[in-house]
CSV table of C-alpha atoms and ligand atoms in Angstrom, one decimal:
chain,number,residue,atom,x,y,z
A,1096,MET,CA,23.7,33.4,7.2
A,1097,SER,CA,20.3,32.2,5.9
A,1098,GLN,CA,19.5,28.7,4.6
A,1099,THR,CA,20.1,27.9,0.9
A,1100,TYR,CA,18.1,25.1,-0.6
A,1101,ILE,CA,19.8,22.4,-2.7
A,1102,ASN,CA,17.7,23.2,-5.8
A,1103,GLU,CA,18.9,26.9,-5.7
A,1104,LEU,CA,22.7,25.9,-5.7
A,1105,SER,CA,23.2,26.9,-9.2
A,1106,ASN,CA,22.8,30.6,-8.2
A,1107,HIS,CA,25.5,30.1,-5.5
A,1108,ILE,CA,28.5,28.8,-7.3
A,1109,ASP,CA,31.8,29.6,-5.7
A,1110,SER,CA,30.1,31.3,-2.7
A,1111,THR,CA,29.6,29.9,0.8
A,1112,VAL,CA,26.2,28.7,1.7
A,1113,VAL,CA,24.3,27.0,4.7
A,1114,LEU,CA,22.5,23.8,4.0
A,1115,LYS,CA,20.1,22.3,6.5
A,1116,GLY,CA,18.9,18.8,6.0
A,1117,TRP,CA,19.5,15.1,6.8
A,1118,VAL,CA,22.3,12.7,6.0
A,1119,TYR,CA,21.1,10.3,3.2
A,1120,ASN,CA,24.3,8.5,2.8
A,1121,SER,CA,27.9,8.6,3.9
A,1122,THR,CA,31.2,7.1,2.7
A,1123,ASN,CA,34.6,7.6,4.4
A,1124,LYS,CA,37.8,7.4,2.4
A,1125,GLY,CA,40.8,8.2,4.6
A,1126,LYS,CA,40.9,12.0,5.1
A,1127,LEU,CA,37.8,12.4,3.1
A,1128,ASN,CA,34.3,11.9,4.4
A,1129,PHE,CA,31.6,12.1,1.7
A,1130,LEU,CA,28.1,13.1,3.1
A,1131,VAL,CA,25.1,13.0,0.8
A,1132,ILE,CA,22.6,15.4,2.3
A,1133,ARG,CA,19.0,15.8,1.4
A,1134,ASP,CA,16.9,18.8,2.3
A,1135,GLY,CA,13.6,18.1,0.7
A,1136,THR,CA,14.4,19.9,-2.5
A,1137,GLY,CA,17.2,17.7,-3.7
A,1138,ILE,CA,20.4,15.8,-2.7
A,1139,CYS,CA,23.9,17.2,-2.6
A,1140,GLN,CA,27.3,15.7,-1.9
A,1141,CYS,CA,29.2,17.4,0.9
A,1142,VAL,CA,32.8,16.8,1.2
A,1143,VAL,CA,34.5,16.9,4.7
A,1144,PHE,CA,38.3,17.1,4.2
A,1145,LYS,CA,40.2,16.5,7.5
A,1146,PRO,CA,42.9,19.2,6.8
A,1147,ASN,CA,40.2,21.8,6.2
A,1148,VAL,CA,37.9,21.2,9.2
A,1149,GLY,CA,40.3,19.9,11.8
A,1150,GLU,CA,40.5,16.6,13.7
A,1151,GLU,CA,37.5,17.2,16.1
A,1152,LEU,CA,35.0,18.1,13.4
A,1153,PHE,CA,36.2,15.4,11.2
A,1154,GLN,CA,35.8,12.7,13.9
A,1155,LYS,CA,32.3,14.0,14.6
A,1156,SER,CA,31.3,13.7,11.0
A,1157,LEU,CA,32.2,10.0,11.2
A,1158,THR,CA,29.7,9.4,13.7
A,1159,LEU,CA,26.9,10.7,11.5
A,1160,THR,CA,24.3,8.0,10.8
A,1161,GLN,CA,21.6,7.8,8.0
A,1162,GLU,CA,18.9,10.4,8.6
A,1163,SER,CA,20.9,12.4,11.2
A,1164,SER,CA,20.0,16.1,11.1
A,1165,ILE,CA,22.7,18.6,10.4
A,1166,ILE,CA,23.4,22.2,9.4
A,1167,ILE,CA,26.4,22.4,7.1
A,1168,SER,CA,28.2,25.5,5.7
A,1169,GLY,CA,30.7,25.4,2.9
A,1170,LYS,CA,31.6,26.6,-0.6
A,1171,VAL,CA,29.5,25.5,-3.6
A,1172,LYS,CA,31.5,23.9,-6.5
A,1173,GLU,CA,30.1,22.9,-9.7
A,1174,ASP,CA,30.8,19.2,-10.5
A,1175,LYS,CA,29.0,17.6,-13.4
A,1176,ARG,CA,29.6,14.1,-12.0
A,1177,ALA,CA,27.9,14.8,-8.7
A,1178,PRO,CA,24.3,14.0,-8.1
A,1179,GLY,CA,22.5,17.3,-8.7
A,1180,GLY,CA,25.6,18.8,-10.5
A,1181,PHE,CA,27.1,20.6,-7.4
A,1182,GLU,CA,29.3,19.7,-4.4
A,1183,ILE,CA,29.9,21.5,-1.1
A,1184,ASP,CA,33.3,21.9,0.3
A,1185,VAL,CA,32.4,21.6,4.0
A,1186,ALA,CA,33.8,24.4,6.2
A,1187,SER,CA,31.8,24.0,9.4
A,1188,MET,CA,29.1,21.7,10.6
A,1189,GLU,CA,26.5,21.6,13.3
A,1190,ILE,CA,24.9,18.3,14.3
A,1191,ILE,CA,21.3,18.7,15.5
A,1192,GLN,CA,20.6,15.0,16.2
A,1193,ILE,CA,22.5,11.7,15.6
A,1194,ALA,CA,19.7,9.6,14.3
A,1195,LEU,CA,18.9,6.2,15.8
A,1196,GLU,CA,19.4,3.2,13.6
A,1197,TYR,CA,17.2,4.0,10.6
A,1198,PRO,CA,14.8,1.0,9.7
A,1199,ILE,CA,14.7,1.9,5.9
A,1200,SER,CA,18.0,1.1,4.3
A,1201,PRO,CA,18.9,1.3,0.6
A,1202,LYS,CA,18.4,-2.5,0.4
A,1203,GLU,CA,15.0,-3.9,-0.8
A,1204,HIS,CA,12.1,-4.0,1.7
A,1205,GLY,CA,8.8,-5.9,1.5
A,1206,ILE,CA,5.8,-3.7,0.7
A,1207,GLU,CA,4.0,-4.4,4.0
A,1208,PHE,CA,7.2,-3.4,5.9
A,1209,LEU,CA,7.4,-0.1,4.0
A,1210,ALA,CA,3.6,0.6,4.3
A,1211,GLU,CA,3.8,0.2,8.0
A,1212,ARG,CA,6.6,2.9,8.0
A,1213,ARG,CA,4.9,5.3,5.6
A,1214,HIS,CA,5.8,8.2,7.7
A,1215,LEU,CA,9.5,7.5,7.1
A,1216,TRP,CA,9.1,5.9,3.6
A,1217,LEU,CA,8.0,9.4,2.4
A,1218,ARG,CA,11.6,10.4,2.6
A,1219,SER,CA,12.8,7.9,0.0
A,1220,ALA,CA,13.7,9.4,-3.5
A,1221,ARG,CA,11.0,7.5,-5.2
A,1222,GLN,CA,8.1,8.4,-2.8
A,1223,HIS,CA,9.5,12.0,-2.9
A,1224,ALA,CA,9.2,12.1,-6.6
A,1225,ILE,CA,5.7,10.7,-6.7
A,1226,LEU,CA,4.4,13.3,-4.3
A,1227,ARG,CA,6.0,16.0,-6.1
A,1228,ILE,CA,4.2,15.0,-9.3
A,1229,ARG,CA,1.0,14.5,-7.4
A,1230,HIS,CA,1.3,18.3,-6.3
A,1231,GLU,CA,2.2,19.4,-9.9
A,1232,LEU,CA,-1.0,17.5,-11.1
A,1233,ILE,CA,-3.1,19.1,-8.5
A,1234,ARG,CA,-1.8,22.6,-9.4
A,1235,ALA,CA,-2.3,21.9,-13.1
A,1236,MET,CA,-5.9,20.7,-12.5
A,1237,ARG,CA,-6.7,23.9,-10.6
A,1238,ASP,CA,-5.0,26.0,-13.1
A,1239,PHE,CA,-6.8,24.5,-16.0
A,1240,PHE,CA,-10.1,25.1,-14.6
A,1241,ASP,CA,-9.3,28.5,-13.0
A,1242,GLY,CA,-7.9,29.7,-16.4
A,1243,ARG,CA,-11.1,28.8,-18.1
A,1244,GLY,CA,-13.7,30.7,-16.1
A,1245,PHE,CA,-14.6,27.8,-13.9
A,1246,THR,CA,-15.6,28.6,-10.2
A,1247,LEU,CA,-14.4,26.2,-7.5
A,1248,ILE,CA,-17.5,25.1,-5.4
A,1249,ASP,CA,-17.0,22.1,-3.2
A,1250,GLY,CA,-19.7,19.7,-2.2
A,1251,PRO,CA,-20.2,18.7,1.4
A,1252,ILE,CA,-18.4,15.7,2.9
A,1253,PHE,CA,-21.2,14.7,5.2
A,1254,THR,CA,-24.2,13.9,3.1
A,1255,PRO,CA,-27.7,12.8,4.0
A,1256,ALA,CA,-28.2,10.2,1.2
A,1257,ALA,CA,-26.2,8.1,-1.4
A,1258,CYS,CA,-25.6,9.4,-4.9
A,1259,GLU,CA,-26.1,6.0,-6.4
A,1260,GLY,CA,-27.4,3.6,-3.7
A,1261,THR,CA,-25.9,2.9,-0.2
A,1262,SER,CA,-24.0,-0.1,-0.6
A,1263,THR,CA,-20.5,1.5,-0.9
A,1264,LEU,CA,-20.9,4.4,1.7
A,1265,PHE,CA,-19.2,4.9,5.0
A,1266,GLU,CA,-21.9,5.8,7.6
A,1267,THR,CA,-21.8,7.7,10.8
A,1268,GLU,CA,-24.3,8.9,13.4
A,1269,TYR,CA,-25.3,12.5,13.0
A,1270,PHE,CA,-26.8,13.9,16.2
A,1271,ASP,CA,-30.5,13.8,16.1
A,1272,LEU,CA,-30.7,13.6,12.4
A,1273,GLY,CA,-30.0,9.9,12.1
A,1274,LYS,CA,-27.3,8.7,9.7
A,1275,ALA,CA,-24.9,10.7,7.6
A,1276,TYR,CA,-22.8,9.3,5.0
A,1277,LEU,CA,-19.3,10.4,3.7
A,1278,THR,CA,-19.4,11.7,0.2
A,1279,GLN,CA,-18.8,9.5,-2.7
A,1280,SER,CA,-19.1,12.2,-5.2
A,1281,SER,CA,-20.0,15.9,-5.3
A,1282,GLN,CA,-21.7,15.7,-8.6
A,1283,LEU,CA,-25.2,16.4,-7.5
A,1284,TYR,CA,-24.1,19.5,-5.6
A,1285,ALA,CA,-22.0,20.6,-8.5
A,1286,GLU,CA,-25.0,20.4,-10.7
A,1287,ALA,CA,-26.8,22.8,-8.5
A,1288,ALA,CA,-23.7,25.0,-8.5
A,1289,ALA,CA,-23.5,24.9,-12.2
A,1290,MET,CA,-27.0,26.3,-12.4
A,1291,ALA,CA,-25.8,29.3,-10.4
A,1292,HIS,CA,-22.4,29.8,-11.9
A,1293,GLY,CA,-22.4,28.0,-15.3
A,1294,LYS,CA,-19.0,26.3,-15.1
A,1295,VAL,CA,-18.0,25.0,-11.8
A,1296,TYR,CA,-15.6,22.3,-10.4
A,1297,SER,CA,-15.3,20.7,-7.0
A,1298,PHE,CA,-12.1,19.0,-5.7
A,1299,GLY,CA,-12.0,17.1,-2.5
A,1300,PRO,CA,-11.8,13.9,-0.7
A,1301,THR,CA,-14.2,11.0,-1.7
A,1302,PHE,CA,-14.9,7.8,0.2
A,1303,ARG,CA,-15.9,4.4,-1.0
A,1304,ALA,CA,-16.6,1.6,1.2
A,1305,GLU,CA,-16.5,-0.9,-1.6
A,1306,LYS,CA,-14.6,-4.1,-0.7
A,1307,SER,CA,-12.3,-3.8,-3.8
A,1308,LYS,CA,-8.8,-5.1,-3.0
A,1309,THR,CA,-7.3,-4.1,-6.3
A,1310,ARG,CA,-4.3,-2.1,-7.5
A,1311,ARG,CA,-6.7,0.8,-8.4
A,1312,HIS,CA,-8.9,1.2,-5.3
A,1313,LEU,CA,-8.5,3.3,-2.2
A,1314,THR,CA,-11.3,3.8,0.3
A,1315,GLU,CA,-10.4,7.4,0.5
A,1316,PHE,CA,-9.2,9.3,-2.5
A,1317,TRP,CA,-9.4,12.7,-4.2
A,1318,MET,CA,-11.7,13.5,-7.1
A,1319,ILE,CA,-11.9,16.6,-9.3
A,1320,GLU,CA,-15.4,17.1,-10.8
A,1321,PRO,CA,-16.2,19.7,-13.4
A,1322,GLU,CA,-19.9,20.3,-14.2
A,1323,VAL,CA,-21.0,22.7,-17.1
A,1324,ALA,CA,-24.4,24.1,-17.9
A,1325,PHE,CA,-25.3,23.8,-21.6
A,1326,ASN,CA,-22.6,21.2,-22.3
A,1327,ASP,CA,-23.7,18.1,-24.1
A,1328,LEU,CA,-21.9,14.7,-24.3
A,1329,ASN,CA,-19.5,15.8,-27.0
A,1330,ASP,CA,-18.7,19.0,-25.2
A,1331,ASN,CA,-18.0,16.9,-22.2
A,1332,MET,CA,-15.7,14.7,-24.2
A,1333,ASP,CA,-13.8,17.7,-25.6
A,1334,LEU,CA,-13.4,19.1,-22.1
A,1335,ALA,CA,-12.0,15.8,-20.9
A,1336,GLU,CA,-9.5,15.5,-23.7
A,1337,ASP,CA,-8.3,19.2,-23.3
A,1338,PHE,CA,-8.0,18.6,-19.5
A,1339,LEU,CA,-5.9,15.5,-19.8
A,1340,GLU,CA,-3.6,17.0,-22.5
A,1341,TYR,CA,-3.1,20.0,-20.3
A,1342,ILE,CA,-2.3,18.2,-16.9
A,1343,VAL,CA,0.0,15.6,-18.4
A,1344,GLY,CA,1.7,18.3,-20.4
A,1345,ARG,CA,2.4,20.2,-17.2
A,1346,VAL,CA,4.1,17.2,-15.5
A,1347,LEU,CA,6.3,16.6,-18.6
A,1348,LYS,CA,7.2,20.3,-18.6
A,1349,ASN,CA,7.9,20.8,-14.8
A,1350,LYS,CA,8.6,17.4,-13.4
A,1351,SER,CA,11.1,15.8,-15.7
A,1352,ALA,CA,13.7,15.2,-13.1
A,1353,GLU,CA,11.0,13.4,-10.9
A,1354,LEU,CA,9.9,11.3,-13.9
A,1355,GLN,CA,13.5,10.4,-14.4
A,1356,THR,CA,13.9,9.3,-10.7
A,1357,LEU,CA,10.9,7.1,-11.4
A,1358,GLU,CA,12.6,5.7,-14.5
A,1359,ARG,CA,9.3,6.6,-16.3
A,1360,ASP,CA,9.4,5.9,-20.0
A,1361,THR,CA,7.5,9.1,-21.1
A,1362,LYS,CA,6.9,8.0,-24.6
A,1363,PHE,CA,3.2,7.3,-23.9
A,1364,LEU,CA,2.9,10.5,-21.9
A,1365,GLN,CA,4.2,12.6,-24.9
A,1366,ASN,CA,1.5,11.0,-26.9
A,1367,VAL,CA,-1.3,12.5,-24.8
A,1368,LYS,CA,-2.4,15.0,-27.4
A,1369,ARG,CA,-5.7,15.6,-28.9
A,1370,PRO,CA,-7.7,14.2,-30.6
A,1371,PHE,CA,-8.1,11.0,-28.5
A,1372,PRO,CA,-9.9,8.0,-30.0
A,1373,ARG,CA,-13.5,7.8,-29.2
A,1374,ILE,CA,-15.3,4.5,-29.3
A,1375,SER,CA,-18.8,3.4,-28.3
A,1376,TYR,CA,-19.4,0.8,-25.7
A,1377,ASP,CA,-20.5,-1.5,-28.6
A,1378,GLU,CA,-17.2,-1.0,-30.2
A,1379,ALA,CA,-15.3,-1.7,-27.0
A,1380,VAL,CA,-17.2,-5.0,-26.7
A,1381,LYS,CA,-16.2,-5.9,-30.2
A,1382,ILE,CA,-12.6,-5.4,-29.2
A,1383,LEU,CA,-13.0,-7.9,-26.3
A,1384,LEU,CA,-14.7,-10.4,-28.4
A,1385,LYS,CA,-12.2,-10.3,-31.2
A,1386,LYS,CA,-9.6,-11.1,-28.4
A,1387,GLU,CA,-11.8,-14.1,-27.5
A,1388,ILE,CA,-12.6,-12.7,-24.1
A,1389,ALA,CA,-16.0,-14.1,-22.8
A,1390,PHE,CA,-17.9,-10.9,-22.5
A,1391,GLU,CA,-21.6,-10.4,-22.6
A,1392,TRP,CA,-23.2,-7.2,-24.0
A,1393,GLY,CA,-24.8,-5.3,-21.1
A,1394,ASN,CA,-22.1,-6.1,-18.4
A,1395,ASP,CA,-19.8,-3.5,-17.1
A,1396,PHE,CA,-16.1,-3.8,-17.9
A,1397,GLY,CA,-13.9,-5.2,-15.3
A,1398,GLY,CA,-10.3,-4.0,-14.6
A,1399,THR,CA,-8.8,-6.6,-17.0
A,1400,ASP,CA,-11.4,-5.7,-19.7
A,1401,GLU,CA,-10.4,-2.1,-19.5
A,1402,THR,CA,-6.7,-3.1,-19.6
A,1403,ILE,CA,-7.3,-5.0,-22.8
A,1404,ILE,CA,-9.3,-2.2,-24.5
A,1405,SER,CA,-6.9,0.5,-23.5
A,1406,GLN,CA,-3.9,-1.5,-24.8
A,1407,GLU,CA,-5.4,-1.1,-28.3
A,1408,PHE,CA,-4.6,2.6,-28.2
A,1409,ASP,CA,-1.5,4.8,-27.9
A,1410,ARG,CA,-3.2,7.5,-25.9
A,1411,PRO,CA,-6.2,7.8,-23.6
A,1412,VAL,CA,-9.4,6.4,-25.2
A,1413,LEU,CA,-12.9,7.8,-24.6
A,1414,VAL,CA,-15.6,5.1,-24.4
A,1415,HIS,CA,-19.2,6.5,-24.7
A,1416,ARG,CA,-22.7,5.3,-24.7
A,1417,TYR,CA,-22.9,2.6,-22.0
A,1418,PRO,CA,-26.0,0.4,-21.4
A,1419,SER,CA,-28.2,2.5,-19.1
A,1420,ALA,CA,-29.0,-0.5,-16.9
A,1421,ILE,CA,-25.4,-0.5,-15.5
A,1422,LYS,CA,-25.2,3.4,-15.1
A,1423,ALA,CA,-26.4,5.7,-12.5
A,1424,PHE,CA,-30.0,7.0,-12.5
A,1425,TYR,CA,-29.1,10.6,-13.3
A,1426,MET,CA,-27.5,9.9,-16.7
A,1427,LYS,CA,-29.4,11.1,-19.7
A,1428,ARG,CA,-30.6,8.3,-22.3
A,1429,ASP,CA,-29.2,8.5,-25.8
A,1430,PRO,CA,-32.2,9.9,-27.8
A,1431,GLU,CA,-31.4,7.4,-30.5
A,1432,ASN,CA,-31.4,4.3,-28.3
A,1433,ASP,CA,-33.1,4.2,-25.0
A,1434,LYS,CA,-31.1,1.2,-23.9
A,1435,LEU,CA,-28.0,3.5,-23.8
A,1436,ALA,CA,-26.9,6.2,-21.4
A,1437,LEU,CA,-24.9,9.2,-22.5
A,1438,ALA,CA,-22.1,8.2,-20.3
A,1439,ILE,CA,-18.3,8.4,-20.9
A,1440,ASP,CA,-15.4,6.8,-19.3
A,1441,VAL,CA,-11.8,7.7,-20.1
A,1442,LEU,CA,-9.4,4.8,-20.1
A,1443,ALA,CA,-5.7,5.6,-19.6
A,1444,PRO,CA,-3.2,3.8,-21.9
A,1445,GLU,CA,-0.6,1.2,-20.9
A,1446,GLY,CA,-3.3,-0.8,-19.2
A,1447,TYR,CA,-4.2,1.6,-16.5
A,1448,GLY,CA,-7.9,1.7,-17.3
A,1449,GLU,CA,-10.5,4.0,-16.0
A,1450,ILE,CA,-9.4,7.4,-14.7
A,1451,ILE,CA,-12.6,9.4,-15.6
A,1452,GLY,CA,-16.3,8.7,-15.4
A,1453,GLY,CA,-18.8,11.2,-16.6
A,1454,SER,CA,-22.2,11.7,-18.5
A,1455,GLN,CA,-24.6,14.2,-19.8
A,1456,ARG,CA,-27.2,14.4,-17.0
A,1457,GLU,CA,-31.0,13.8,-17.3
A,1458,ASP,CA,-32.5,17.3,-17.5
A,1459,ASP,CA,-36.3,16.2,-17.8
A,1460,LEU,CA,-38.2,16.2,-14.6
A,1461,THR,CA,-40.7,13.4,-15.4
A,1462,LYS,CA,-37.9,11.1,-16.6
A,1463,LEU,CA,-35.8,11.7,-13.6
A,1464,GLU,CA,-38.7,11.0,-11.3
A,1465,GLU,CA,-39.3,7.8,-13.1
A,1466,ARG,CA,-35.7,6.8,-12.9
A,1467,ILE,CA,-35.5,7.5,-9.1
A,1468,LYS,CA,-38.6,5.2,-8.6
A,1469,LYS,CA,-37.1,2.5,-10.7
A,1470,HIS,CA,-33.8,2.6,-8.8
A,1471,LYS,CA,-35.9,2.4,-5.6
A,1472,LEU,CA,-34.2,5.5,-4.2
A,1473,PRO,CA,-36.0,7.6,-1.6
A,1474,MET,CA,-37.8,10.5,-3.5
A,1475,GLU,CA,-37.8,12.8,-0.5
A,1476,ALA,CA,-33.9,12.7,-0.4
A,1477,PHE,CA,-33.9,14.0,-4.1
A,1478,ASN,CA,-36.5,16.8,-3.9
A,1479,TRP,CA,-33.9,19.4,-3.8
A,1480,TYR,CA,-32.1,17.8,-6.8
A,1481,LEU,CA,-35.4,17.6,-8.8
A,1482,ASP,CA,-35.9,21.3,-8.2
A,1483,LEU,CA,-33.0,21.8,-10.6
A,1484,ARG,CA,-35.2,20.3,-13.3
A,1485,LYS,CA,-38.2,22.5,-12.3
A,1486,TYR,CA,-36.6,25.9,-12.3
A,1487,GLY,CA,-34.8,26.6,-15.6
A,1488,THR,CA,-33.6,23.1,-16.4
A,1489,VAL,CA,-30.8,23.1,-19.2
A,1490,PRO,CA,-28.7,20.3,-20.7
A,1491,HIS,CA,-25.5,19.9,-18.7
A,1492,SER,CA,-22.7,17.6,-18.3
A,1493,GLY,CA,-19.7,16.7,-16.3
A,1494,PHE,CA,-17.2,14.1,-15.1
A,1495,GLY,CA,-15.1,12.9,-12.2
A,1496,LEU,CA,-11.4,12.3,-12.4
A,1497,GLY,CA,-9.6,10.4,-9.7
A,1498,LEU,CA,-6.5,12.1,-8.7
A,1499,GLU,CA,-4.6,9.0,-7.4
A,1500,ARG,CA,-5.4,6.9,-10.4
A,1501,THR,CA,-4.1,9.7,-12.5
A,1502,VAL,CA,-0.9,10.0,-10.4
A,1503,SER,CA,-0.5,6.2,-10.7
A,1504,TRP,CA,-0.7,6.3,-14.5
A,1505,VAL,CA,1.5,9.4,-15.0
A,1506,CYS,CA,4.1,7.9,-12.7
A,1507,GLY,CA,3.9,4.5,-14.1
A,1508,LEU,CA,3.3,2.8,-10.8
A,1509,GLU,CA,2.1,-0.8,-10.2
A,1510,HIS,CA,-0.1,0.1,-7.3
A,1511,ILE,CA,-2.1,3.0,-6.4
A,1512,ARG,CA,-1.1,3.0,-2.6
A,1513,GLU,CA,2.1,4.9,-3.5
A,1514,THR,CA,0.2,7.9,-4.9
A,1515,SER,CA,-1.3,9.0,-1.5
A,1516,PRO,CA,0.9,10.4,1.3
A,1517,PHE,CA,-1.1,8.2,3.8
A,1518,PRO,CA,-3.3,5.8,1.8
A,1519,ARG,CA,-6.5,4.3,3.2
A,1520,MET,CA,-7.3,0.8,1.9
A,1521,ILE,CA,-9.7,-1.9,3.2
A,1522,ASN,CA,-6.7,-3.6,5.1
A,1523,ARG,CA,-4.9,-0.5,6.1
A,1524,ILE,CA,-5.7,2.5,8.1
A,1525,THR,CA,-2.2,3.2,9.8
A,1526,PRO,CA,0.1,5.1,10.1
B,2985,ATP,P1,-14.3,1.5,-10.9
B,2985,ATP,O1,-15.3,1.0,-11.7
B,2985,ATP,O2,-12.9,1.5,-11.5
B,2985,ATP,O3,-14.4,1.0,-9.5
B,2985,ATP,P2,-16.1,3.7,-10.6
B,2985,ATP,O4,-16.8,3.6,-12.0
B,2985,ATP,O5,-16.8,3.2,-9.4
B,2985,ATP,O6,-14.7,3.1,-10.7
B,2985,ATP,P3,-16.7,6.5,-10.6
B,2985,ATP,O7,-17.8,6.5,-9.7
B,2985,ATP,O8,-17.0,6.7,-12.1
B,2985,ATP,O9,-15.8,5.2,-10.5
B,2985,ATP,O10,-15.7,7.6,-10.2
B,2985,ATP,C1,-15.0,8.6,-10.9
B,2985,ATP,C2,-13.5,8.3,-10.9
B,2985,ATP,O11,-13.0,8.2,-9.5
B,2985,ATP,C3,-13.0,7.0,-11.4
B,2985,ATP,O12,-12.8,7.1,-12.8
B,2985,ATP,C4,-11.7,6.8,-10.8
B,2985,ATP,O13,-10.7,7.6,-11.4
B,2985,ATP,C5,-12.0,7.4,-9.4
B,2985,ATP,N1,-12.2,6.4,-8.5
B,2985,ATP,C6,-13.4,5.6,-8.3
B,2985,ATP,N2,-13.3,4.7,-7.3
B,2985,ATP,C7,-12.0,4.8,-6.9
B,2985,ATP,C8,-11.3,4.3,-5.8
B,2985,ATP,N3,-11.9,3.2,-5.0
B,2985,ATP,N4,-10.1,4.6,-5.5
B,2985,ATP,C9,-9.4,5.5,-6.3
B,2985,ATP,N5,-10.1,6.2,-7.3
B,2985,ATP,C10,-11.3,5.8,-7.5
B,2986,MN,MN1,-17.0,5.1,-13.5
């Protein structure tokens, strides 16, 4: 008989099925042994009743420890009170392995203890729900762009030069060619691809060697970066809004059980509907000053500043037109005020802060060359990039959204480390 998965049990009421999985919990009450089995798709209570299975099998079932691997067959009964809504009346059972004493018990453990055992921690209900939501977000992100005529074109992971200076890059020796750096953004490559395909996106791992020990920084994370030829700043903001509304909607629609496992209050997620508020950097500064935060015009917002700004709104807020001095060289200046860059950040509500950074790009050759000089970047490294402004330059825009920050917000997590299957942080590279 072939395996049935726990999330398919509703199709098998009153028939006999085979479940393959692991013991999550067990409770013995006289002639009854209750085994809670998980199989990756859900959990199900399996009832071993001595008169039904006989003395030998019953005794064997009493030896099952947490995480022991087994194959069970029995009849599916609907039971509204049971977790998952079904129960199995066990007829036979094959033990694959009696697990050694499992280090992660239902009691509370310290975060370092769990992080060190991430390979096992993944089995816990909470972690399971988070990674399912992560998967749904990835699928939704791809579906969004694939369904709107975008072509997926990934940038390289080994890059010859920094996008925005070298301070936050991981470097490695690259044969006879000197140093290579792990990518911190595919944007420049996405720009080249947009000039070939019009609408493109890249989606891949991104590396930042910044020494940020915060609840929002990983050294390795995934970023999705759309880039669109002929989009201006407003088109870029429209795209970001549309995109966030879609991906959050998909999680609400398809992952409600997981959100429930996480005890996520979805009120704010239900609010993620266009139009989002749009405020300028100047207006964001005013919010901080009104709250008597010591903030000087021209500085970048720190994590707490973003938290305070985002708490003013019931849905994501777009902040546009930042001082050009704090933004990357490739961002186009505001034609109405040269001190400002046509940049946007999207801050997630509930204090989560920046999840998207983007801009309209500088499309003028001379201005871009000046900017590269002013930022003291090596001109030779950008020759190919400057070609894009020599051969049919057009206005264009794009942004980068960090997957893990988005997962953290959607799941309502305190720390980004739980959003990655095997997170990499400045103080952790194992397991
Ligand atoms: P921050 O100022 O919060 O460190 P950033 O401005 O350096 O972020 P960008 O270069 O704009 O980030 O990158 C685009 C997006 O990538 C960010 O909006 C965020 O979602 C994500 N991101 C950036 N750095 C990290 C990181 N270290 N860990 C996880 N996600 C990140
Ligand atoms: Mn940013």
